[in-house]
Short mmCIF file of C-alpha atoms and ligand atoms in Angstrom, two decimals:
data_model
loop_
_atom_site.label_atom_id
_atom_site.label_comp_id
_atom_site.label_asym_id
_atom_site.label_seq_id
_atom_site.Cartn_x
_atom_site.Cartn_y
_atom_site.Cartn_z
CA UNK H 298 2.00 3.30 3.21
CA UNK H 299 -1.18 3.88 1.21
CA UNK H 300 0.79 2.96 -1.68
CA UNK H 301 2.18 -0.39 -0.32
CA UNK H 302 -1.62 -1.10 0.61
CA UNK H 303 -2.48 -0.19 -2.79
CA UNK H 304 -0.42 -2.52 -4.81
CA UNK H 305 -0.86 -5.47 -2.39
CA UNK H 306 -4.21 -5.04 -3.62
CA UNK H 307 -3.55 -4.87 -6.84
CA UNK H 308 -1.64 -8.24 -6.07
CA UNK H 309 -4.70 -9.98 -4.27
CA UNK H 310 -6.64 -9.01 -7.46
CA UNK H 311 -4.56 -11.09 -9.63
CA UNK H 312 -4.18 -13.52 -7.07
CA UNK H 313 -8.07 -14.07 -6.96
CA UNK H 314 -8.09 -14.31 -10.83
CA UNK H 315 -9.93 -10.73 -11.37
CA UNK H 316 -6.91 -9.37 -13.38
CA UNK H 317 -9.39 -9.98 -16.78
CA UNK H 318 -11.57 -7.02 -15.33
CA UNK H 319 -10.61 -3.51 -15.58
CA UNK H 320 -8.61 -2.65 -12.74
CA UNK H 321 -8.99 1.00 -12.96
CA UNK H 322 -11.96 2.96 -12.14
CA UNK H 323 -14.24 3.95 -15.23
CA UNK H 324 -13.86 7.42 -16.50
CA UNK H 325 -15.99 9.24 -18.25
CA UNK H 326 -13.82 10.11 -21.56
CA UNK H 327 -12.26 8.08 -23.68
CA UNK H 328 -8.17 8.16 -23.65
CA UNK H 329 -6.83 8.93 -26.73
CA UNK H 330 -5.91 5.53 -27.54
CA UNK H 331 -9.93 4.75 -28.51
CA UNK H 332 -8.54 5.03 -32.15
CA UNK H 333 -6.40 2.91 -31.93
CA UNK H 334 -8.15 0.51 -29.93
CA UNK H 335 -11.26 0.69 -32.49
CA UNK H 336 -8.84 -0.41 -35.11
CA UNK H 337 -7.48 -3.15 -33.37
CA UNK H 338 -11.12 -4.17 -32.44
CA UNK H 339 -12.38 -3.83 -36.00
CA UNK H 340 -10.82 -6.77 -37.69
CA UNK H 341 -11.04 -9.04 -35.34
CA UNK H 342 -15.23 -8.06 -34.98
CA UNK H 343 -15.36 -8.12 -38.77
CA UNK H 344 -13.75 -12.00 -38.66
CA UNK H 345 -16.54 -13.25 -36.04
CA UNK H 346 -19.14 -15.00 -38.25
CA UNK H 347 -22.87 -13.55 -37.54
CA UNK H 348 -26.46 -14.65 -37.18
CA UNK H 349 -28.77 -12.00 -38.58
CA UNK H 350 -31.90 -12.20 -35.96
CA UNK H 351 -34.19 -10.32 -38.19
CA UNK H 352 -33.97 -9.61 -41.84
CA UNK H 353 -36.18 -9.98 -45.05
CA UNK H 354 -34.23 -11.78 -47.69
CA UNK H 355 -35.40 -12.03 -51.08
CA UNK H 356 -35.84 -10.59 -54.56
CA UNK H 357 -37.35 -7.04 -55.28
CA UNK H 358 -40.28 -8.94 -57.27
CA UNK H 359 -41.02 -11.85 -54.92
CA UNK H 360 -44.43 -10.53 -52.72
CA UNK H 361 -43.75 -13.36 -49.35
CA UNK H 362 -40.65 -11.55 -48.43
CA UNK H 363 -43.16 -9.70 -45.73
CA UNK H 364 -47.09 -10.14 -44.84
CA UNK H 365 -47.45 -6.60 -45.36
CA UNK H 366 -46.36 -4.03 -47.68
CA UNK H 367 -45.71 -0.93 -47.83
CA UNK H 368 -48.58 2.03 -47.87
CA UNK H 369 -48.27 4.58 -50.31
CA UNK H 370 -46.47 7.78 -50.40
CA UNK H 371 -44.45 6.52 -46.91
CA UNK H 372 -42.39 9.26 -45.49
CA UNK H 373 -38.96 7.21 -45.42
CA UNK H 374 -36.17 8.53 -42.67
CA UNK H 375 -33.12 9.76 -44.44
CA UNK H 376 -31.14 6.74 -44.21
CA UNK H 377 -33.22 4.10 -45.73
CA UNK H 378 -34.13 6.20 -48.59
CA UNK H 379 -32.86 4.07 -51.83
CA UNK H 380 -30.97 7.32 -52.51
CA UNK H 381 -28.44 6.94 -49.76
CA UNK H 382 -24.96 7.07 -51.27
CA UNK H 383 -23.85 4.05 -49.09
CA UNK H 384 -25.72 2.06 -51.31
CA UNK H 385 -23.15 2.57 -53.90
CA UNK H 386 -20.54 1.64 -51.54
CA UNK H 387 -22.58 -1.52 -50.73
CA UNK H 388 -22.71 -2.29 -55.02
CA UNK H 389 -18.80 -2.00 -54.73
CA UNK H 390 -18.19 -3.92 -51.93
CA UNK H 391 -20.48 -7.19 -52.90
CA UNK H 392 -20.44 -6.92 -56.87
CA UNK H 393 -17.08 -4.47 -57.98
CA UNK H 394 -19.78 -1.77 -58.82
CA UNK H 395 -17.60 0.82 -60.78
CA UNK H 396 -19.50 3.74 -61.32
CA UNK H 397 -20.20 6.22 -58.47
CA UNK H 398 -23.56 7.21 -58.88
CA UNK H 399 -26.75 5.16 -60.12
CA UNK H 400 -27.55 7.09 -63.08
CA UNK H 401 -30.06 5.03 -64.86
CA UNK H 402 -27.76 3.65 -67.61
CA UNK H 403 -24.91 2.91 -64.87
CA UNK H 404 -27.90 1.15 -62.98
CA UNK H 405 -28.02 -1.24 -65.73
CA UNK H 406 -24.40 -2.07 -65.13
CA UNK H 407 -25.32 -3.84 -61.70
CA UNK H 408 -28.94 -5.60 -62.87
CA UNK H 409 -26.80 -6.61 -65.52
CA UNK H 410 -23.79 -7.87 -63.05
CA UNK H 411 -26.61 -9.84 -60.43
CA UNK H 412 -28.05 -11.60 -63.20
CA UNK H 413 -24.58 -13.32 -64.39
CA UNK H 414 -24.25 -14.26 -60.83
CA UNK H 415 -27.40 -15.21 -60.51
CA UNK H 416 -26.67 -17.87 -63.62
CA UNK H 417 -23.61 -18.55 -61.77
CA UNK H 418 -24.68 -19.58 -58.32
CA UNK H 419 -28.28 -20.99 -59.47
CA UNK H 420 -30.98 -21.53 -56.72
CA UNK H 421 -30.42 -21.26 -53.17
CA UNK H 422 -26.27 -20.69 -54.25
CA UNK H 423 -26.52 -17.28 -54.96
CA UNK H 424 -27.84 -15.63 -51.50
CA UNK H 425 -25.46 -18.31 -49.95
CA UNK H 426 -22.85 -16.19 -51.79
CA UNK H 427 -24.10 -12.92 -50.19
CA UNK H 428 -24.40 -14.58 -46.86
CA UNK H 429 -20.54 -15.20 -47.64
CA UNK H 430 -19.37 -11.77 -48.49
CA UNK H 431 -20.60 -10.18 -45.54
CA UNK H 432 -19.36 -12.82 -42.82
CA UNK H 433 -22.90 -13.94 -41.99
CA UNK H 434 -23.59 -17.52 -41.28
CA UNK H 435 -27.24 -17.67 -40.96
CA UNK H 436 -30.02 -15.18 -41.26
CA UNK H 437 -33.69 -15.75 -40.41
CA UNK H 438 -35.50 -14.63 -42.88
CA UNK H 439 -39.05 -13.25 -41.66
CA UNK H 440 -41.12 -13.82 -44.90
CA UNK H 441 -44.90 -15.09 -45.11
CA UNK H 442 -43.65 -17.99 -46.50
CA UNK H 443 -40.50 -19.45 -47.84
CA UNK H 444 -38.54 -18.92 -51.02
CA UNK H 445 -37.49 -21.84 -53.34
CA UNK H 446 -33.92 -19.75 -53.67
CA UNK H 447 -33.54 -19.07 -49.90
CA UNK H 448 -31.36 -21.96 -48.10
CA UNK H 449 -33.38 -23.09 -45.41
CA UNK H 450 -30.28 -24.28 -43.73
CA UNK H 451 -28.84 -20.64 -43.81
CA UNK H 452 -32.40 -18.92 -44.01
CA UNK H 453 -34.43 -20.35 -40.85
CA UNK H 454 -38.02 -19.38 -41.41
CA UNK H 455 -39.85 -16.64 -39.12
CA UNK H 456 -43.63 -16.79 -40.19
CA UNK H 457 -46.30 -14.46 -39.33
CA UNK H 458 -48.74 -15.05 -36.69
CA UNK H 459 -51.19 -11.51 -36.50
CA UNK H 460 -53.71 -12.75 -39.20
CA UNK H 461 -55.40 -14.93 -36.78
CA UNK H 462 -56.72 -11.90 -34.86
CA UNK H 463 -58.27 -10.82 -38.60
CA UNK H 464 -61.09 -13.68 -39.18
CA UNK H 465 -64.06 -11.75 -39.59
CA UNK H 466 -65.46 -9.14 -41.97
CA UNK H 467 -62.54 -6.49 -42.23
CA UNK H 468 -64.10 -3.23 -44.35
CA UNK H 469 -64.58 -1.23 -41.18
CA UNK H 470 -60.63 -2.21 -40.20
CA UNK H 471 -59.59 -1.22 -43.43
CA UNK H 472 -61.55 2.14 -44.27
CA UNK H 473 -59.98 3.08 -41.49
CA UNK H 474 -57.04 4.68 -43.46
CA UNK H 475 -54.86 4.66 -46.98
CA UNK H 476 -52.33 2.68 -44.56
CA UNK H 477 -55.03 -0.28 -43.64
CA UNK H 478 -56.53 -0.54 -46.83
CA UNK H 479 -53.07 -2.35 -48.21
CA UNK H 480 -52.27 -4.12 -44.59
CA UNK H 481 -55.60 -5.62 -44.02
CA UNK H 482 -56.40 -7.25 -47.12
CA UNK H 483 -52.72 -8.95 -47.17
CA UNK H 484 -53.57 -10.36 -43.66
CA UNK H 485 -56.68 -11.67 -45.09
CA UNK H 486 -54.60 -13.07 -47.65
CA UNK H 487 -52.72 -14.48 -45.08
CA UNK H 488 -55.12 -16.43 -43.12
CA UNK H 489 -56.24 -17.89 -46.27
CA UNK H 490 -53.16 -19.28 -47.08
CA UNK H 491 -52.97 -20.67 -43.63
CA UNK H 492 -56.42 -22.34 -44.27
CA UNK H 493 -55.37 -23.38 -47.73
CA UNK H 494 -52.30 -24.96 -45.65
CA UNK H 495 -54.47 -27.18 -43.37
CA UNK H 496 -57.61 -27.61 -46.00
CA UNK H 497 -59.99 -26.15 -43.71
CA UNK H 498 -62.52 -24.08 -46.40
CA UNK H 499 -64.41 -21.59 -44.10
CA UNK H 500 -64.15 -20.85 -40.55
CA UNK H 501 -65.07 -23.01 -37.82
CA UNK H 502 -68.52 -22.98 -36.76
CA UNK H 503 -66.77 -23.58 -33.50
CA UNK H 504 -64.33 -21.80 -31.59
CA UNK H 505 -62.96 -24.40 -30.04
CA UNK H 506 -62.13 -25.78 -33.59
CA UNK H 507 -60.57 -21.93 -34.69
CA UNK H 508 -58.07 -22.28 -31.45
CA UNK H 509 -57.45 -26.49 -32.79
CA UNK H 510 -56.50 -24.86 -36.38
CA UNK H 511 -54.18 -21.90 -35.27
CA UNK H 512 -52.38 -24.31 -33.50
CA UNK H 513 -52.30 -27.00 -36.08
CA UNK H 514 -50.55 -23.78 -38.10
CA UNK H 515 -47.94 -23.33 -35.18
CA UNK H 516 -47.24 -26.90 -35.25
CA UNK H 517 -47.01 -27.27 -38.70
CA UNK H 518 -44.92 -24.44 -40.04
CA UNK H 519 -42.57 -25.49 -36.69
CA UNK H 520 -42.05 -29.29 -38.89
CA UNK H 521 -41.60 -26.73 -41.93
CA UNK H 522 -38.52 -25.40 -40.30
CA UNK H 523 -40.19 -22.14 -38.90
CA UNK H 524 -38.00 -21.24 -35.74
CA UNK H 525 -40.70 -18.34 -34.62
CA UNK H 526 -43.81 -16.25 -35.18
CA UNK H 527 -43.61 -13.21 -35.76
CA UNK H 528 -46.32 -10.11 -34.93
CA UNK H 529 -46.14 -6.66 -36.84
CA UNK H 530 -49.57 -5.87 -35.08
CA UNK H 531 -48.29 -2.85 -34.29
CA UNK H 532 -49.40 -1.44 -37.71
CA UNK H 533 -53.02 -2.30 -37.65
CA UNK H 534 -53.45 -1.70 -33.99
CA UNK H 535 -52.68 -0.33 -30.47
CA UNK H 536 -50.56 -2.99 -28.72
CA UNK H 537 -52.35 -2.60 -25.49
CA UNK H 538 -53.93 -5.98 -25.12
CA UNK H 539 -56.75 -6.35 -22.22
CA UNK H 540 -57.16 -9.99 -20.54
CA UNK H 541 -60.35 -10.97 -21.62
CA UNK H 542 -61.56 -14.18 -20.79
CA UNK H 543 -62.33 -17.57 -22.98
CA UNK H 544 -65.73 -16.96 -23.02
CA UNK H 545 -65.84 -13.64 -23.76
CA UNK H 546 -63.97 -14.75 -27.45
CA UNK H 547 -65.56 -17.44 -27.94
CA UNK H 548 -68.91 -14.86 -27.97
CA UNK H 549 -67.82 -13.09 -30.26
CA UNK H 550 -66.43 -15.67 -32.49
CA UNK H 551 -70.17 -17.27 -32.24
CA UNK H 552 -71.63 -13.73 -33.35
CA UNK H 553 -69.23 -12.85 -36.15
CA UNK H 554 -67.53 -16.02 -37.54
CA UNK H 555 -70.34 -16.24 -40.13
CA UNK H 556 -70.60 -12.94 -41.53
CA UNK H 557 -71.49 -9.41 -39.92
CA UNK H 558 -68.80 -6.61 -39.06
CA UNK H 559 -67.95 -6.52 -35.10
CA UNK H 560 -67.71 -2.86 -33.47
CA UNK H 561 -64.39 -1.92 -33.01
CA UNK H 562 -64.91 -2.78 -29.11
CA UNK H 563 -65.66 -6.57 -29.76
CA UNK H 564 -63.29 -7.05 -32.05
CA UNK H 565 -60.27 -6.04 -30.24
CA UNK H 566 -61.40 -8.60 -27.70
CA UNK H 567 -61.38 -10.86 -29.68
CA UNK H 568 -57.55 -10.57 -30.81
CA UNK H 569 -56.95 -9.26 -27.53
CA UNK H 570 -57.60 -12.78 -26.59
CA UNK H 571 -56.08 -14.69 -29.72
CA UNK H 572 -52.69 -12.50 -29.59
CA UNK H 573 -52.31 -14.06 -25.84
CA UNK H 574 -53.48 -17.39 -27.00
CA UNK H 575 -50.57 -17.00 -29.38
CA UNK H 576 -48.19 -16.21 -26.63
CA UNK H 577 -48.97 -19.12 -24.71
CA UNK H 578 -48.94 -21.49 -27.79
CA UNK H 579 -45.20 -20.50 -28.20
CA UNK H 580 -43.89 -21.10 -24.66
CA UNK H 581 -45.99 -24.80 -25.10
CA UNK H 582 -44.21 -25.14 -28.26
CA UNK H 583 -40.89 -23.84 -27.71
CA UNK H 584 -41.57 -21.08 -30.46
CA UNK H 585 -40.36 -17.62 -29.39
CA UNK H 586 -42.59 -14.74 -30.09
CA UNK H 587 -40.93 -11.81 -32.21
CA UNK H 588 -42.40 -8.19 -32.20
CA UNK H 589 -42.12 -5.31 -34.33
CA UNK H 590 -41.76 -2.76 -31.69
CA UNK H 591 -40.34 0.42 -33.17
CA UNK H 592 -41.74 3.22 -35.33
CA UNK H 593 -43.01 2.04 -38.20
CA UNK H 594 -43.36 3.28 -42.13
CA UNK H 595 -46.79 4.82 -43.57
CA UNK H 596 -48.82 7.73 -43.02
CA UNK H 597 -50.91 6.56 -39.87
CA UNK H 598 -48.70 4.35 -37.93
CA UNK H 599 -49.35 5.90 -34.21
CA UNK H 600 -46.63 5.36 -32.13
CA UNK H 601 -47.87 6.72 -28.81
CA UNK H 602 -50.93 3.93 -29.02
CA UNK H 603 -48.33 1.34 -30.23
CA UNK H 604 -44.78 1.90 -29.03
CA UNK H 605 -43.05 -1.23 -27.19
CA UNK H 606 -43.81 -0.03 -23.22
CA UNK H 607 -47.60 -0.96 -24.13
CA UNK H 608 -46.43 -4.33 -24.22
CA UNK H 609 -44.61 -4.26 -20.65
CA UNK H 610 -47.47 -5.70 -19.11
CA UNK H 611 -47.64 -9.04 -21.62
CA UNK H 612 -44.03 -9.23 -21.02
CA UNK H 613 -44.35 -8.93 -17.31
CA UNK H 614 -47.39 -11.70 -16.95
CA UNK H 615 -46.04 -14.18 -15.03
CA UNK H 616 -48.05 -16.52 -16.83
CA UNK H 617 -45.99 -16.28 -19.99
CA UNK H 618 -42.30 -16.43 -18.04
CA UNK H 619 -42.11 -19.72 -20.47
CA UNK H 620 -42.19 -17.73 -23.65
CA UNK H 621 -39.56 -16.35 -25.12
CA UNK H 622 -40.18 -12.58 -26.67
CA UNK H 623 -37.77 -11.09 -29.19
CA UNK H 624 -38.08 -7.25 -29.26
CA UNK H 625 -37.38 -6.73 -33.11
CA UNK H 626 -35.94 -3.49 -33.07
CA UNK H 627 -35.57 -2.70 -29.87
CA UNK H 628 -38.45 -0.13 -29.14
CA UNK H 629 -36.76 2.30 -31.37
CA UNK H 630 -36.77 5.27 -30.66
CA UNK H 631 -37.57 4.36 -27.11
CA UNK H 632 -34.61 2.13 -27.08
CA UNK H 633 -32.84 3.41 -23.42
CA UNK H 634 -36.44 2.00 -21.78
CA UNK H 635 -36.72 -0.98 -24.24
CA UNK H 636 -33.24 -2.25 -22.13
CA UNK H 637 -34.77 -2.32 -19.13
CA UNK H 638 -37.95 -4.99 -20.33
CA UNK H 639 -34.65 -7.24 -21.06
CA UNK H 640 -34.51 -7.47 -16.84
CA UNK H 641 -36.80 -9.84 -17.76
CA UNK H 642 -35.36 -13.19 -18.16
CA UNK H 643 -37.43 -14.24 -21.16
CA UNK H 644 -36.94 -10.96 -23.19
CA UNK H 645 -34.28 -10.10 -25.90
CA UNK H 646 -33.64 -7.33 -27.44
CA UNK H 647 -33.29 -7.32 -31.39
CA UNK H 648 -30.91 -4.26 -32.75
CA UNK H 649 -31.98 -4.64 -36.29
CA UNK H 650 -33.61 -1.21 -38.22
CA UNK H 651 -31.59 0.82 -35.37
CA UNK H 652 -28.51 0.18 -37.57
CA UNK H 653 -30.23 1.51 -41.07
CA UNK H 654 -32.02 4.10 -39.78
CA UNK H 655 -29.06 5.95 -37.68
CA UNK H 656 -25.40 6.50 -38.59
CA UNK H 657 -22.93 4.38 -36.78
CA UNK H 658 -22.32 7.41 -34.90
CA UNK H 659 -25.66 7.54 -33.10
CA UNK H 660 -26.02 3.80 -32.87
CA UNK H 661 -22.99 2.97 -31.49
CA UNK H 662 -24.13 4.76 -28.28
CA UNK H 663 -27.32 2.64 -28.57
CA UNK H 664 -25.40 -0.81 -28.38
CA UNK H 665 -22.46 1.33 -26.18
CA UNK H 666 -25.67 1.75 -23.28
CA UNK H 667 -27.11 -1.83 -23.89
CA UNK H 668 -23.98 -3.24 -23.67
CA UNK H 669 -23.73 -1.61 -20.06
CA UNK H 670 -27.03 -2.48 -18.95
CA UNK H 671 -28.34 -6.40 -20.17
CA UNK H 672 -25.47 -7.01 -22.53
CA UNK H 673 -26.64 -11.07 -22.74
CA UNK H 674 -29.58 -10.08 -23.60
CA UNK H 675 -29.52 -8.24 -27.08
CA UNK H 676 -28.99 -9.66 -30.51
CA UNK H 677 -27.84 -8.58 -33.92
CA UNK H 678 -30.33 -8.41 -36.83
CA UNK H 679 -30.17 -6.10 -40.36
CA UNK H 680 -33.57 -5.55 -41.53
CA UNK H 681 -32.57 -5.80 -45.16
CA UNK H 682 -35.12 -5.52 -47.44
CA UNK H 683 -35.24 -4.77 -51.18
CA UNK H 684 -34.70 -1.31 -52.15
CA UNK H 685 -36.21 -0.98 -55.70
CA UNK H 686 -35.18 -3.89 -58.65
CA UNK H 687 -31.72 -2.01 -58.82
CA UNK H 688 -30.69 -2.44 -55.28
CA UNK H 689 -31.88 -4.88 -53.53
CA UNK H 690 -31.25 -7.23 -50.00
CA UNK H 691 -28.16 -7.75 -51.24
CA UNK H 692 -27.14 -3.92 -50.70
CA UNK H 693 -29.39 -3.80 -47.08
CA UNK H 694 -27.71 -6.83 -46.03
CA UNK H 695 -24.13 -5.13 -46.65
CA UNK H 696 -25.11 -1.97 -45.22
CA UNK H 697 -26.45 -3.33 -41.95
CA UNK H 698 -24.12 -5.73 -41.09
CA UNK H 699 -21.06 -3.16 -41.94
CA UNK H 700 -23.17 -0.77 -39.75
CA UNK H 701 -23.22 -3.13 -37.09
CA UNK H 702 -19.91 -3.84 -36.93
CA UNK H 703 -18.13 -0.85 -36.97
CA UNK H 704 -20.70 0.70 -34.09
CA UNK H 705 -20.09 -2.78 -32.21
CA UNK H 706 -16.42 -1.78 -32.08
CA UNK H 707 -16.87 1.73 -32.05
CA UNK H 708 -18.92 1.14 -28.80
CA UNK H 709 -16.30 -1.67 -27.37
CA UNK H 710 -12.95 0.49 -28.15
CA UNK H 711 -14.84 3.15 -25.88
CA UNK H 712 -15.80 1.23 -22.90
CA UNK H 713 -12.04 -0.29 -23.31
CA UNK H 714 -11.03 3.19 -22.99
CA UNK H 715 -13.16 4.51 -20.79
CA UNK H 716 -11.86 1.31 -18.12
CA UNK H 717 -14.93 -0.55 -18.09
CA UNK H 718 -14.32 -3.35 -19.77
CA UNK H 719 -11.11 -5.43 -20.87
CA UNK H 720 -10.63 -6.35 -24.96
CA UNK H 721 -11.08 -9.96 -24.19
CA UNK H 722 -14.37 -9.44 -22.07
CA UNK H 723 -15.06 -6.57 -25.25
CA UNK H 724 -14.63 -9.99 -27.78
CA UNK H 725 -17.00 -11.67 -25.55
CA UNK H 726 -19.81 -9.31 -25.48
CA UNK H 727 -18.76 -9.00 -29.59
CA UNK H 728 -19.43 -12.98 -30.13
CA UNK H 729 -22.30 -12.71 -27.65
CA UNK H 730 -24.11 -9.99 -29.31
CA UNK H 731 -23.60 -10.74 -33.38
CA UNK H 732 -23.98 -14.92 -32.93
CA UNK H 733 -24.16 -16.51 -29.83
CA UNK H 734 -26.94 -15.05 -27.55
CA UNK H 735 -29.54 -15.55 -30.35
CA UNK H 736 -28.36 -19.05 -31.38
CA UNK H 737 -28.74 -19.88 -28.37
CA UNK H 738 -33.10 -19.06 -28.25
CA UNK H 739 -33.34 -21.84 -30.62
CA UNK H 740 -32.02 -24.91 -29.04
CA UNK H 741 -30.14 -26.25 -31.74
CA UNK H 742 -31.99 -25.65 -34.55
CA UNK H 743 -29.98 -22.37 -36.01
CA UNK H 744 -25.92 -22.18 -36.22
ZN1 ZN F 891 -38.63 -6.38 -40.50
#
């Protein structure tokens, strides 16, 4: 009897077109077919062309490919250290590499190898080429400004928006440590360029003329193909941001736009008010607002004072619900609360850093618990950056997409297992996560 009623349930399920769902109820092992699923799953993940939502691309000696760099003597995590023996197994993968260490004379080997293929594929051809070997179709590239060799059809433009909240005299902000006194001056450098870019000489004696010029900036790197601004305020600040009003600014602005040094109060008023500016700028303009939040390199970097739950309540203003945010890195380490700020229907979650800085093993169960909470709702993203002038993007590139991948499927053959999902919903989420859901923020403008 129970069994009849059983199986003409099972009948009504297909009947009402649920068979695509997992019929069974979840478990909480995998069977031991995940294996076997995983390799099944890994081809067919490997074939699905990506867009990289957050990466650096560029040569080891070009200074744009970030508006910061790095402090000195960093404390790198394991992973990302330029001594990571993946590396070589990214040189073989992308050039033939033959050697298995990088012994200084073997090292030559591959400088030697990028430069023939850097005659070979001249200009923008040759990081087409890498974008070719690892299956990626477009990656933004999150520079302070472009690169003549960087496709901008295959390279959409990210540019950097903190320097606006750095206008006035900076040697208090960057005595304040060995870490500030190389980010500040670069975001000096920064605004400059920005100033250079709309020939405005000094500051405005007006404030009303500073907000007119920021967004001039917006507007014009946007016709430049810039699909986003990016903040790494995070390194040269708390991201707690108070709501301080228009006036309040524009005081301070008045007192300090012609010389003196605010107190630390005023002045993070002042970009208290500019960063949220900002944010509304990019929900007028359709320009979605990327954030570092995750642990970041250097000595001083405070992650309690800047970690990505500061920033819940931005996220959760109702008076930005029109701006898009893109969590770059996904709060890591503080990913498992990071998913739940993409409830939010204007907030996505960026993967990228997560997959260089753990093993596959420990990130697949970061994508395997995203995937299970606001799977339409995170993107994939590398973080590649140049290692040194021996390895370079190129290697990053490799190493975080083939990271990706095989935790994507590692992550997918599991919940296959484990009865929560079926492998065609699994492909879904697999397109969803390393192309579409991203694509889709930019309304055309990315592929
Ligand atoms: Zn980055």
């Amino acid at each position: 009897m129970k069994q009849t009623a059983l199986s003409l349930l099972s009948v009504a399920c297909v009947a009402m077109g649920l068979a695509s769902f997992a019929t069974a109820q979840a478990r909480p092992f995998p069977g031991p077919d995940v294996q076997q699923i995983y390799q099944h799953l890994l081809p067919q993940i490997e074939k699905i062309p990506a867009f990289d939502h957050h990466a650096h691309p560029g040569f080891a000696d070009d200074p744009d490919i970030d508006a910061m760099a790095s402090a000195p003597d960093t404390s790198l995590p394991l992973r990302t250290r330029d001594d990571n023996p993946e590396l070589i197994a990214a040189a073989k993968a992308l050039f033939g590499y033959p050697y298995d260490d990088l012994s200084p004379e073997h090292a030559k080997w591959l400088v030697a190898k990028k430069t023939e293929l850097k005659k070979q594929y001249p200009g923008t051809a040759y990081f087409n080429l890498i974008l070719d070997k690892i299956n990626t179709e477009s990656s933004v590239a999150n520079r302070a400004m472009m690169g003549n060799y960087l496709d901008p059809k295959r390279f959409p433009w990210v540019f950097f928006a903190d320097s606006f909240m750095w206008p006035f005299n900076n040697e208090r902000e960057a005595a304040r440590n060995s870490d500030e006194e190389v980010y500040i001056p670069l975001q000096e450098k920064m605004l400059r360029r920005w100033m250079q870019q709309e020939n405005v000489n000094q500051l405005p004696a007006k404030f009303s003329d500073y907000l007119e010029f920021i967004i001039r900036v917006l507007a014009d790197n946007q016709k430049k193909g810039g699909i986003a601004m990016k903040f790494e305020v995070a390194y040269f600040r708390p991201t707690t941001f108070s709501d301080p009003t228009r006036e309040q600014a524009e005081d301070i602005y008045q007192h300090y736009s012609s010389g003196g040094i605010p107190s630390e109060k005023d002045y993070r008023t002042f970009q208290d008010y500019i960063f949220r500016f900002l944010v509304i700028q990019g929900g007028r303009l359709k320009l979605p607002v990327h954030i570092h939040t995750a642990a970041g390199i250097g000595n001083y970097f405070n992650f309690s004072e800047s970690n990505i739950m500061n920033l819940e309540s931005v996220l959760r203003d109702p008076r930005y619900h029109s701006t898009t945010f893109v969590m770059i890195h996904g709060g890591y380490p503080l990913e498992r609360e990071a998913i739940w700020l993409a409830a939010l229907k204007n907030v996505y979650l960026d993967s990228s850093l997560g997959e260089l800085i753990q093993y596959p093993s420990a990130f697949k169960n970061t994508l395997k618990m995203w995937l299970e909470t606001f799977p339409d709702k995170i993107t994939f993203g590398t973080d590649c950056f140049p290692y040194n002038e021996v390895l370079g993007a190129e290697e990053s590139y490799w190493l975080g997409a083939e990271s990706s991948r095989t935790a994507l499927a590692a992550a997918l053959a599991e919940m296959i297992s484990e009865n929560e999902i079926t492998e065609a919903r699994a492909l879904e989420l697999a397109h969803a996560y390393l192309h579409d859901t991203a694509v889709k923020l930019y309304e055309g403008k990315v592929h």
